[in-house]
Amino acid sequence: MSNTNKNPYKDFVFNLPENEFKNLDEAISMRKNFEKYGATDFEELAIKLKREPICPKCGSKFYVKHSHTPNSKQRYQCKECGHRYNLMSNSIFNSTNKSFDTWITYLTLMTFNVPLEMTEELCDISHPTAMLWRKKVFSTINDYQDRINLRGTVWIDETYIFDSSILHDNDFTSKRGLSKNQLCIVVAIDIFENTYAVICGHGKPTKKRIYNALKDHIEDNALLIHDGEKAHNELIEKLHLRSEVYKADSKSNDYLLHMALINNLCSWIKRYIYRFVGMRKENLQSYLNWFVYLLRVKNSTNKWPKLERILRHLILNEGTFTK
Ligand SMILES: [Zn+2]
């Protein structure tokens, strides 16, 4: 930028009344978003991404075009049940009264997992709104990990975090062993960097728990690289996995080298999830889903810019979020 005093718009902008300045500011955001995402609001982007107008009430794809909304959005009427709706009715952006630009900022911040207070400040939204939006986004990836299938060479390990929500439980007594207060997270990654992370109860898991946590997510006959924990045996037997063991030993180069991938992943997850400790277990699982989803998105940013991919996912998702 050249000397700001020479900017020909400076005097013009400084002399605008407050409401006109607000309009100008909004229009500038719109243009920036149009250049970046090819749209100035959700509806435009949804049309560009070919979102289908599906009836939020009965799920039918058959509609007739109805009138327009006061802000000139196309409305549809369901041929099956007669319900009237618009393109974004069955999405998490249904009835949002905040701008596209505010959401873009919010989602960008969410990809860096910043504290919620920071999103409130930078998006100028209330704490309940910031919390609601996070739940809305999480609701779109609830079953994201269900489809994950690790193959080839697969590393697994467990990591533990103190579950402070347990302190509020009525049945909590100090007699419980220390390990019972630790939430176990089972973490797995394959050679293609597909990742899976799931909360697997309290304390050290049994072979049954490990089996149930991973049985639908590792391909038969894969090579399993792990620390030789006995609890892994049922999984190895039933899925016919080949097993390669490196006993945990921070002085062994062999261990450090072969387990680096899974050890790094565990420590990333631990550092990430610590910020949300105290949450209910179901909520913590949502944070893990988001972590795994983001890893996938970030691993392919050379093919697909991060936020564009997330926006596409959110815009094409079917389903509103109800509290
Ligand atoms: Zn319908």
Tab-separated table of C-alpha atoms and ligand atoms in Angstrom:
chain	number	residue	atom	x	y	z
A	1	MET	CA	0.000	0.000	0.000
A	2	SER	CA	1.171	3.495	-0.789
A	3	ASN	CA	1.000	6.362	1.646
A	4	THR	CA	-2.508	6.265	3.141
A	5	ASN	CA	-2.796	10.053	2.906
A	6	LYS	CA	-2.844	9.648	-0.854
A	7	ASN	CA	-5.652	7.092	-0.813
A	8	PRO	CA	-8.376	8.842	-2.842
A	9	TYR	CA	-11.158	7.160	-0.819
A	10	LYS	CA	-9.939	8.246	2.586
A	11	ASP	CA	-11.771	11.570	2.815
A	12	PHE	CA	-14.860	10.075	1.239
A	13	VAL	CA	-14.995	7.218	3.769
A	14	PHE	CA	-14.216	9.439	6.753
A	15	ASN	CA	-17.064	11.776	5.809
A	16	LEU	CA	-19.709	9.061	5.556
A	17	PRO	CA	-22.460	9.001	8.194
A	18	GLU	CA	-22.326	5.965	10.483
A	19	ASN	CA	-25.077	3.910	8.821
A	20	GLU	CA	-23.672	4.499	5.338
A	21	PHE	CA	-20.227	3.510	6.543
A	22	LYS	CA	-21.751	0.281	7.892
A	23	ASN	CA	-23.295	-0.456	4.506
A	24	LEU	CA	-20.026	0.247	2.748
A	25	ASP	CA	-18.166	-2.014	5.166
A	26	GLU	CA	-20.684	-4.794	4.524
A	27	ALA	CA	-20.433	-4.375	0.768
A	28	ILE	CA	-16.636	-4.584	0.951
A	29	SER	CA	-16.869	-7.852	2.918
A	30	MET	CA	-19.301	-9.158	0.317
A	31	ARG	CA	-16.923	-8.387	-2.487
A	32	LYS	CA	-13.993	-9.970	-0.659
A	33	ASN	CA	-16.030	-13.120	-0.020
A	34	PHE	CA	-17.207	-13.177	-3.605
A	35	GLU	CA	-13.628	-13.067	-4.844
A	36	LYS	CA	-12.607	-15.781	-2.401
A	37	TYR	CA	-15.609	-18.123	-2.386
A	38	GLY	CA	-17.634	-17.040	-5.405
A	39	ALA	CA	-20.591	-16.046	-3.226
A	40	THR	CA	-21.758	-13.344	-0.834
A	41	ASP	CA	-24.120	-15.464	1.267
A	42	PHE	CA	-25.006	-19.092	2.091
A	43	GLU	CA	-27.792	-19.337	-0.463
A	44	GLU	CA	-25.544	-18.198	-3.313
A	45	LEU	CA	-22.828	-20.598	-2.284
A	46	ALA	CA	-25.364	-23.429	-1.929
A	47	ILE	CA	-26.594	-22.813	-5.488
A	48	LYS	CA	-23.015	-22.778	-6.728
A	49	LEU	CA	-22.327	-26.076	-4.928
A	50	LYS	CA	-25.576	-27.553	-6.292
A	51	ARG	CA	-27.284	-28.146	-2.975
A	52	GLU	CA	-30.656	-29.805	-3.566
A	53	PRO	CA	-33.815	-28.305	-2.094
A	54	ILE	CA	-34.922	-31.263	0.026
A	55	CYS	CA	-38.045	-31.013	2.203
A	56	PRO	CA	-36.918	-30.653	5.837
A	57	LYS	CA	-40.186	-32.181	7.040
A	58	CYS	CA	-40.548	-35.402	5.035
A	59	GLY	CA	-37.230	-35.647	3.131
A	60	SER	CA	-38.865	-35.590	-0.305
A	61	LYS	CA	-36.914	-34.317	-3.319
A	62	PHE	CA	-40.067	-33.356	-5.230
A	63	TYR	CA	-41.114	-29.740	-5.055
A	64	VAL	CA	-42.658	-26.883	-6.945
A	65	LYS	CA	-41.144	-23.433	-6.858
A	66	HIS	CA	-43.264	-21.238	-4.640
A	67	SER	CA	-42.973	-17.510	-3.916
A	68	HIS	CA	-39.870	-15.636	-2.776
A	69	THR	CA	-38.951	-14.665	0.786
A	70	PRO	CA	-38.906	-10.922	1.667
A	71	ASN	CA	-35.148	-10.904	0.962
A	72	SER	CA	-35.835	-12.446	-2.476
A	73	LYS	CA	-34.772	-16.036	-1.767
A	74	GLN	CA	-36.560	-18.752	-3.715
A	75	ARG	CA	-39.118	-20.697	-1.677
A	76	TYR	CA	-40.198	-24.242	-2.477
A	77	GLN	CA	-43.321	-26.243	-1.716
A	78	CYS	CA	-43.049	-29.966	-1.114
A	79	LYS	CA	-45.123	-32.049	-3.546
A	80	GLU	CA	-45.584	-34.794	-0.982
A	81	CYS	CA	-46.464	-32.993	2.250
A	82	GLY	CA	-47.097	-29.422	1.166
A	83	HIS	CA	-44.463	-27.970	3.512
A	84	ARG	CA	-42.885	-24.700	2.390
A	85	TYR	CA	-39.165	-24.194	2.762
A	86	ASN	CA	-36.104	-22.597	1.224
A	87	LEU	CA	-32.755	-23.950	0.119
A	88	MET	CA	-31.069	-23.578	3.519
A	89	SER	CA	-34.036	-24.707	5.675
A	90	ASN	CA	-32.593	-28.126	6.410
A	91	SER	CA	-29.064	-26.905	7.182
A	92	ILE	CA	-27.233	-25.615	10.230
A	93	PHE	CA	-27.434	-22.133	8.673
A	94	ASN	CA	-31.215	-22.219	8.839
A	95	SER	CA	-32.537	-18.953	10.292
A	96	THR	CA	-29.108	-17.586	11.198
A	97	ASN	CA	-29.367	-13.822	11.520
A	98	LYS	CA	-25.617	-13.269	11.366
A	99	SER	CA	-23.798	-12.472	8.145
A	100	PHE	CA	-21.913	-14.895	5.933
A	101	ASP	CA	-18.800	-12.908	6.774
A	102	THR	CA	-19.280	-13.444	10.532
A	103	TRP	CA	-19.630	-17.180	9.972
A	104	ILE	CA	-16.524	-17.273	7.756
A	105	THR	CA	-14.506	-15.623	10.517
A	106	TYR	CA	-15.983	-17.989	13.103
A	107	LEU	CA	-15.218	-21.091	11.041
A	108	THR	CA	-11.700	-19.896	10.277
A	109	LEU	CA	-11.052	-19.461	13.994
A	110	MET	CA	-12.559	-22.886	14.668
A	111	THR	CA	-10.007	-24.496	12.381
A	112	PHE	CA	-7.303	-23.186	14.723
A	113	ASN	CA	-9.215	-24.383	17.799
A	114	VAL	CA	-8.935	-21.022	19.498
A	115	PRO	CA	-10.728	-20.429	22.799
A	116	LEU	CA	-14.424	-19.699	22.425
A	117	GLU	CA	-13.944	-16.278	24.073
A	118	MET	CA	-11.730	-15.301	21.159
A	119	THR	CA	-14.437	-16.142	18.615
A	120	GLU	CA	-16.917	-14.080	20.635
A	121	GLU	CA	-14.572	-11.110	20.553
A	122	LEU	CA	-13.559	-11.284	16.903
A	123	CYS	CA	-17.010	-12.185	15.533
A	124	ASP	CA	-18.848	-9.846	17.909
A	125	ILE	CA	-21.248	-12.614	18.990
A	126	SER	CA	-22.539	-13.644	22.423
A	127	HIS	CA	-21.231	-16.587	24.425
A	128	PRO	CA	-24.443	-18.642	23.903
A	129	THR	CA	-24.240	-17.999	20.143
A	130	ALA	CA	-20.592	-19.061	20.015
A	131	MET	CA	-21.472	-22.263	21.913
A	132	LEU	CA	-24.499	-22.979	19.757
A	133	TRP	CA	-22.513	-22.550	16.538
A	134	ARG	CA	-19.845	-24.941	17.752
A	135	LYS	CA	-22.535	-27.541	18.502
A	136	LYS	CA	-24.072	-26.967	15.083
A	137	VAL	CA	-20.744	-27.543	13.342
A	138	PHE	CA	-20.013	-30.606	15.493
A	139	SER	CA	-23.451	-32.049	14.680
A	140	THR	CA	-22.432	-32.324	11.014
A	141	ILE	CA	-19.485	-34.602	11.818
A	142	ASN	CA	-21.065	-36.794	14.509
A	143	ASP	CA	-20.793	-39.902	12.379
A	144	TYR	CA	-17.680	-38.789	10.506
A	145	GLN	CA	-15.444	-41.394	12.141
A	146	ASP	CA	-17.926	-44.256	11.626
A	147	ARG	CA	-16.731	-44.690	8.070
A	148	ILE	CA	-13.019	-44.660	8.816
A	149	ASN	CA	-11.226	-47.842	7.856
A	150	LEU	CA	-7.480	-48.156	8.451
A	151	ARG	CA	-5.442	-50.434	6.207
A	152	GLY	CA	-1.964	-51.576	5.294
A	153	THR	CA	0.229	-50.724	8.257
A	154	VAL	CA	-1.659	-49.496	11.313
A	155	TRP	CA	-0.298	-48.048	14.563
A	156	ILE	CA	-2.391	-48.039	17.728
A	157	ASP	CA	-1.908	-46.727	21.251
A	158	GLU	CA	-3.872	-45.478	24.225
A	159	THR	CA	-3.544	-42.109	25.874
A	160	TYR	CA	-5.130	-40.962	29.132
A	161	ILE	CA	-6.543	-37.728	30.448
A	162	PHE	CA	-7.907	-36.938	33.883
A	163	ASP	CA	-11.684	-36.804	33.734
A	164	SER	CA	-12.628	-33.935	36.018
A	165	SER	CA	-16.332	-34.242	35.129
A	166	ILE	CA	-16.292	-37.370	37.273
A	167	LEU	CA	-15.945	-35.187	40.380
A	168	HIS	CA	-19.523	-34.006	39.843
A	169	ASP	CA	-20.952	-37.516	39.605
A	170	ASN	CA	-23.030	-38.658	42.557
A	171	ASP	CA	-21.405	-42.068	42.656
A	172	PHE	CA	-17.901	-40.633	42.752
A	173	THR	CA	-15.965	-41.598	45.853
A	174	SER	CA	-12.341	-40.931	46.598
A	175	LYS	CA	-11.863	-44.668	47.067
A	176	ARG	CA	-11.834	-45.169	43.342
A	177	GLY	CA	-8.387	-45.977	42.083
A	178	LEU	CA	-6.468	-43.231	40.315
A	179	SER	CA	-6.658	-44.966	36.960
A	180	LYS	CA	-10.451	-45.051	37.199
A	181	ASN	CA	-10.444	-41.259	37.026
A	182	GLN	CA	-8.564	-41.298	33.762
A	183	LEU	CA	-10.452	-41.319	30.500
A	184	CYS	CA	-8.831	-43.613	27.986
A	185	ILE	CA	-8.578	-42.435	24.375
A	186	VAL	CA	-7.727	-45.103	21.824
A	187	VAL	CA	-5.783	-43.625	18.935
A	188	ALA	CA	-4.981	-45.260	15.598
A	189	ILE	CA	-3.329	-44.163	12.356
A	190	ASP	CA	-2.393	-45.985	9.171
A	191	ILE	CA	0.389	-45.577	6.631
A	192	PHE	CA	-1.903	-43.352	4.525
A	193	GLU	CA	-2.356	-41.065	7.550
A	194	ASN	CA	-5.998	-41.999	8.003
A	195	THR	CA	-6.691	-41.367	11.664
A	196	TYR	CA	-9.148	-42.628	14.241
A	197	ALA	CA	-9.624	-41.507	17.848
A	198	VAL	CA	-12.303	-42.674	20.232
A	199	ILE	CA	-12.993	-42.440	23.954
A	200	CYS	CA	-12.796	-45.932	25.390
A	201	GLY	CA	-14.125	-45.701	28.945
A	202	HIS	CA	-12.260	-45.131	32.179
A	203	GLY	CA	-8.989	-46.656	33.262
A	204	LYS	CA	-6.901	-49.200	31.442
A	205	PRO	CA	-9.046	-50.901	28.806
A	206	THR	CA	-9.697	-54.627	28.703
A	207	LYS	CA	-9.119	-56.647	25.523
A	208	LYS	CA	-12.888	-56.632	24.962
A	209	ARG	CA	-13.018	-52.814	25.085
A	210	ILE	CA	-10.084	-52.455	22.694
A	211	TYR	CA	-11.666	-54.960	20.335
A	212	ASN	CA	-15.009	-53.153	20.356
A	213	ALA	CA	-13.366	-49.762	19.888
A	214	LEU	CA	-11.370	-50.789	16.817
A	215	LYS	CA	-12.996	-53.861	15.238
A	216	ASP	CA	-14.912	-51.911	12.600
A	217	HIS	CA	-12.036	-49.597	11.772
A	218	ILE	CA	-9.073	-51.808	10.901
A	219	GLU	CA	-8.924	-53.970	7.807
A	220	ASP	CA	-8.399	-57.725	8.264
A	221	ASN	CA	-4.796	-58.881	7.828
A	222	ALA	CA	-3.336	-55.407	8.362
A	223	LEU	CA	0.076	-55.084	10.026
A	224	LEU	CA	-0.437	-53.758	13.546
A	225	ILE	CA	2.426	-51.837	15.142
A	226	HIS	CA	1.965	-51.342	18.885
A	227	ASP	CA	3.506	-51.542	22.350
A	228	GLY	CA	2.549	-55.165	22.976
A	229	GLU	CA	-0.158	-54.373	25.531
A	230	LYS	CA	-2.037	-57.614	26.324
A	231	ALA	CA	-5.356	-55.849	25.822
A	232	HIS	CA	-4.587	-55.705	22.082
A	233	ASN	CA	-4.613	-59.500	21.739
A	234	GLU	CA	-8.291	-60.101	21.043
A	235	LEU	CA	-8.240	-57.508	18.268
A	236	ILE	CA	-5.152	-59.122	16.717
A	237	GLU	CA	-6.656	-62.616	16.862
A	238	LYS	CA	-10.118	-61.831	15.596
A	239	LEU	CA	-9.038	-59.539	12.746
A	240	HIS	CA	-6.092	-61.819	11.855
A	241	LEU	CA	-3.666	-58.933	12.175
A	242	ARG	CA	0.067	-59.367	11.889
A	243	SER	CA	1.644	-57.877	14.992
A	244	GLU	CA	4.906	-55.959	15.390
A	245	VAL	CA	5.768	-54.924	18.948
A	246	TYR	CA	7.953	-52.094	20.244
A	247	LYS	CA	7.958	-51.988	24.035
A	248	ALA	CA	7.634	-48.475	25.394
A	249	ASP	CA	11.150	-47.288	26.259
A	250	SER	CA	12.086	-43.660	25.780
A	251	LYS	CA	15.788	-44.599	25.715
A	252	SER	CA	15.395	-47.035	22.848
A	253	ASN	CA	15.998	-45.536	19.400
A	254	ASP	CA	14.223	-48.474	17.859
A	255	TYR	CA	11.076	-47.753	19.876
A	256	LEU	CA	11.209	-43.995	19.275
A	257	LEU	CA	11.698	-44.411	15.540
A	258	HIS	CA	9.008	-46.993	14.929
A	259	MET	CA	6.442	-45.476	17.233
A	260	ALA	CA	7.090	-41.811	16.339
A	261	LEU	CA	3.977	-41.452	14.194
A	262	ILE	CA	1.550	-42.722	16.831
A	263	ASN	CA	3.409	-41.076	19.734
A	264	ASN	CA	3.232	-37.702	18.016
A	265	LEU	CA	-0.443	-38.144	17.275
A	266	CYS	CA	-1.154	-39.083	20.902
A	267	SER	CA	0.629	-36.027	22.211
A	268	TRP	CA	-1.170	-33.740	19.727
A	269	ILE	CA	-4.511	-35.169	20.798
A	270	LYS	CA	-3.623	-34.864	24.450
A	271	ARG	CA	-2.587	-31.229	24.120
A	272	TYR	CA	-5.715	-30.490	22.105
A	273	ILE	CA	-8.214	-32.265	24.357
A	274	TYR	CA	-6.779	-30.895	27.626
A	275	ARG	CA	-8.398	-27.573	26.841
A	276	PHE	CA	-11.824	-29.173	27.007
A	277	VAL	CA	-11.374	-31.371	30.064
A	278	GLY	CA	-14.348	-31.147	32.392
A	279	MET	CA	-16.751	-31.590	29.511
A	280	ARG	CA	-19.162	-34.476	29.437
A	281	LYS	CA	-17.816	-37.573	27.717
A	282	GLU	CA	-20.155	-37.214	24.706
A	283	ASN	CA	-18.888	-33.676	24.172
A	284	LEU	CA	-15.279	-34.782	24.369
A	285	GLN	CA	-15.992	-37.329	21.646
A	286	SER	CA	-17.323	-34.481	19.475
A	287	TYR	CA	-14.029	-32.645	19.977
A	288	LEU	CA	-12.146	-35.783	18.931
A	289	ASN	CA	-14.325	-36.090	15.809
A	290	TRP	CA	-13.512	-32.489	14.952
A	291	PHE	CA	-9.791	-33.089	15.522
A	292	VAL	CA	-9.781	-36.098	13.190
A	293	TYR	CA	-11.899	-34.278	10.604
A	294	LEU	CA	-9.532	-31.286	10.639
A	295	LEU	CA	-6.488	-33.526	10.265
A	296	ARG	CA	-8.012	-34.935	7.108
A	297	VAL	CA	-8.825	-31.477	5.784
A	298	LYS	CA	-5.373	-30.105	6.598
A	299	ASN	CA	-3.579	-33.084	5.041
A	300	SER	CA	-5.069	-32.259	1.666
A	301	THR	CA	-4.823	-28.462	1.596
A	302	ASN	CA	-2.554	-28.713	-1.458
A	303	LYS	CA	-5.534	-30.118	-3.370
A	304	TRP	CA	-8.309	-28.196	-1.700
A	305	PRO	CA	-8.090	-25.034	0.412
A	306	LYS	CA	-9.069	-25.719	4.005
A	307	LEU	CA	-11.989	-23.347	4.476
A	308	GLU	CA	-13.505	-24.009	1.052
A	309	ARG	CA	-13.650	-27.683	1.849
A	310	ILE	CA	-15.206	-27.106	5.271
A	311	LEU	CA	-17.767	-24.709	3.798
A	312	ARG	CA	-18.676	-27.228	1.121
A	313	HIS	CA	-19.164	-29.900	3.770
A	314	LEU	CA	-21.359	-27.653	5.928
A	315	ILE	CA	-23.416	-26.283	3.029
A	316	LEU	CA	-24.183	-29.702	1.533
A	317	ASN	CA	-24.961	-31.258	4.932
A	318	GLU	CA	-28.610	-32.107	5.581
A	319	GLY	CA	-29.994	-31.457	9.029
A	320	THR	CA	-30.566	-28.596	11.393
A	321	PHE	CA	-29.289	-28.663	14.939
A	322	THR	CA	-31.825	-28.544	17.743
A	323	LYS	CA	-30.772	-27.864	21.300
B	1	ZN	ZN	-42.342	-32.753	2.502
